[in-house]
Amino acid sequence: TLYPSVDGSEFTVTNTGSVYETGTWSYSPGTDDPGVRYWAAKASNGFNLFWEVDAALTASGAACDSAGDVYNLDCLNAAQVLTSGTFSTGGPALSHITFYDTEIIPIPAAAWLFGSALGLLGWARRKST
């Protein structure tokens, strides 16, 4: 596994609704454990994705202004590493909750990987003809 030190005992999920449609979670990571930046609460056929950002980013015209589209790259990249949070399924009882530690991929690194892939495809095509 990617994080062998994580066995699930680091997480506590608490019901604050009648049937786990809302709740809280807490995380006590060990020294080698990843940080939590995003979490998804799954119920029935849907899920809700959660993350938190600095309050300044929610101001009018900022990356995470709730009047606009908060599902944008700048807002998602601003997600903070947390050890606790809340969730809501929007109705049905919680089926499961998933935690993510996704890190930002710098644009130069992504461009280099993309360019390398294109180069390899071109080389493979040239070699096959």
GROMACS .gro file of C-alpha atoms in nm:
model
  129
    1THR     CA    1   0.000   0.000   0.000
    2LEU     CA    2   0.101   0.360  -0.048
    3TYR     CA    3   0.085   0.440   0.325
    4PRO     CA    4   0.139   0.119   0.522
    5SER     CA    5   0.131   0.311   0.851
    6VAL     CA    6  -0.237   0.404   0.795
    7ASP     CA    7  -0.465   0.131   0.929
    8GLY     CA    8  -0.789   0.327   0.983
    9SER     CA    9  -0.752   0.365   1.358
   10GLU     CA   10  -0.631   0.722   1.297
   11PHE     CA   11  -0.983   0.828   1.194
   12THR     CA   12  -1.293   0.887   1.405
   13VAL     CA   13  -1.632   0.956   1.242
   14THR     CA   14  -1.918   1.085   1.457
   15ASN     CA   15  -2.287   1.103   1.368
   16THR     CA   16  -2.450   1.443   1.428
   17GLY     CA   17  -2.774   1.366   1.245
   18SER     CA   18  -3.032   1.095   1.293
   19VAL     CA   19  -2.884   0.838   1.051
   20TYR     CA   20  -2.535   0.964   0.965
   21GLU     CA   21  -2.660   1.213   0.706
   22THR     CA   22  -2.441   1.471   0.880
   23GLY     CA   23  -2.137   1.427   1.097
   24THR     CA   24  -1.784   1.514   1.192
   25TRP     CA   25  -1.453   1.341   1.145
   26SER     CA   26  -1.115   1.369   1.312
   27TYR     CA   27  -0.773   1.238   1.214
   28SER     CA   28  -0.472   1.171   1.436
   29PRO     CA   29  -0.190   1.110   1.187
   30GLY     CA   30   0.135   0.940   1.273
   31THR     CA   31   0.470   1.084   1.165
   32ASP     CA   32   0.469   0.899   0.830
   33ASP     CA   33   0.098   0.944   0.758
   34PRO     CA   34  -0.030   1.173   0.481
   35GLY     CA   35  -0.228   1.492   0.534
   36VAL     CA   36  -0.598   1.516   0.449
   37ARG     CA   37  -0.689   1.790   0.200
   38TYR     CA   38  -1.019   1.658   0.057
   39TRP     CA   39  -1.290   1.421   0.176
   40ALA     CA   40  -1.595   1.274   0.006
   41ALA     CA   41  -1.913   1.158   0.180
   42LYS     CA   42  -2.091   0.886  -0.021
   43ALA     CA   43  -2.460   0.806   0.019
   44SER     CA   44  -2.697   0.624  -0.217
   45ASN     CA   45  -2.597   0.709  -0.577
   46GLY     CA   46  -2.426   1.039  -0.501
   47PHE     CA   47  -2.140   1.191  -0.309
   48ASN     CA   48  -2.036   1.532  -0.178
   49LEU     CA   49  -1.677   1.653  -0.203
   50PHE     CA   50  -1.542   1.878   0.074
   51TRP     CA   51  -1.232   2.089   0.129
   52GLU     CA   52  -1.147   2.404   0.324
   53VAL     CA   53  -0.955   2.713   0.216
   54ASP     CA   54  -0.829   3.026   0.389
   55ALA     CA   55  -1.118   3.265   0.458
   56ALA     CA   56  -0.956   3.538   0.244
   57LEU     CA   57  -1.012   3.320  -0.065
   58THR     CA   58  -1.390   3.329  -0.014
   59ALA     CA   59  -1.413   3.708  -0.044
   60SER     CA   60  -1.600   3.863  -0.335
   61GLY     CA   61  -1.402   3.809  -0.656
   62ALA     CA   62  -1.150   3.570  -0.495
   63ALA     CA   63  -1.077   3.218  -0.624
   64CYS     CA   64  -1.337   3.054  -0.398
   65ASP     CA   65  -1.609   3.322  -0.407
   66SER     CA   66  -1.931   3.123  -0.350
   67ALA     CA   67  -2.115   3.346  -0.598
   68GLY     CA   68  -1.897   3.195  -0.872
   69ASP     CA   69  -1.779   2.844  -0.954
   70VAL     CA   70  -1.587   2.708  -0.654
   71TYR     CA   71  -1.495   2.394  -0.849
   72ASN     CA   72  -1.202   2.563  -1.019
   73LEU     CA   73  -0.835   2.471  -1.015
   74ASP     CA   74  -0.725   2.772  -0.809
   75CYS     CA   75  -0.979   2.699  -0.537
   76LEU     CA   76  -0.907   2.325  -0.529
   77ASN     CA   77  -0.531   2.388  -0.516
   78ALA     CA   78  -0.584   2.614  -0.213
   79ALA     CA   79  -0.722   2.326  -0.003
   80GLN     CA   80  -0.569   2.321   0.343
   81VAL     CA   81  -0.435   2.014   0.522
   82LEU     CA   82  -0.677   1.938   0.807
   83THR     CA   83  -0.712   1.698   1.098
   84SER     CA   84  -1.089   1.741   1.140
   85GLY     CA   85  -1.394   1.843   0.942
   86THR     CA   86  -1.766   1.803   0.885
   87PHE     CA   87  -1.972   1.627   0.621
   88SER     CA   88  -2.327   1.616   0.490
   89THR     CA   89  -2.471   1.365   0.247
   90GLY     CA   90  -2.762   1.585   0.145
   91GLY     CA   91  -3.022   1.337   0.269
   92PRO     CA   92  -2.955   0.962   0.275
   93ALA     CA   93  -2.742   0.791   0.539
   94LEU     CA   94  -2.366   0.782   0.493
   95SER     CA   95  -2.245   0.475   0.308
   96HIS     CA   96  -1.874   0.557   0.339
   97ILE     CA   97  -1.634   0.847   0.367
   98THR     CA   98  -1.308   0.871   0.174
   99PHE     CA   99  -1.008   1.093   0.250
  100TYR     CA  100  -0.761   1.229  -0.007
  101ASP     CA  101  -0.416   1.379   0.024
  102THR     CA  102  -0.374   1.501  -0.333
  103GLU     CA  103  -0.084   1.740  -0.377
  104ILE     CA  104  -0.052   2.015  -0.633
  105ILE     CA  105   0.134   1.914  -0.949
  106PRO     CA  106   0.347   2.207  -1.062
  107ILE     CA  107   0.272   2.316  -1.419
  108PRO     CA  108   0.636   2.278  -1.538
  109ALA     CA  109   0.639   1.916  -1.418
  110ALA     CA  110   0.304   1.842  -1.581
  111ALA     CA  111   0.418   2.001  -1.907
  112TRP     CA  112   0.741   1.799  -1.901
  113LEU     CA  113   0.546   1.475  -1.848
  114PHE     CA  114   0.302   1.560  -2.127
  115GLY     CA  115   0.586   1.654  -2.363
  116SER     CA  116   0.770   1.331  -2.282
  117ALA     CA  117   0.459   1.126  -2.356
  118LEU     CA  118   0.411   1.299  -2.691
  119GLY     CA  119   0.777   1.243  -2.777
  120LEU     CA  120   0.754   0.873  -2.694
  121LEU     CA  121   0.438   0.835  -2.902
  122GLY     CA  122   0.607   1.004  -3.196
  123TRP     CA  123   0.917   0.787  -3.159
  124ALA     CA  124   0.705   0.469  -3.137
  125ARG     CA  125   0.507   0.566  -3.447
  126ARG     CA  126   0.823   0.648  -3.641
  127LYS     CA  127   0.983   0.319  -3.539
  128SER     CA  128   0.680   0.115  -3.649
  129THR     CA  129   0.676   0.258  -4.004
   0.00000   0.00000   0.00000
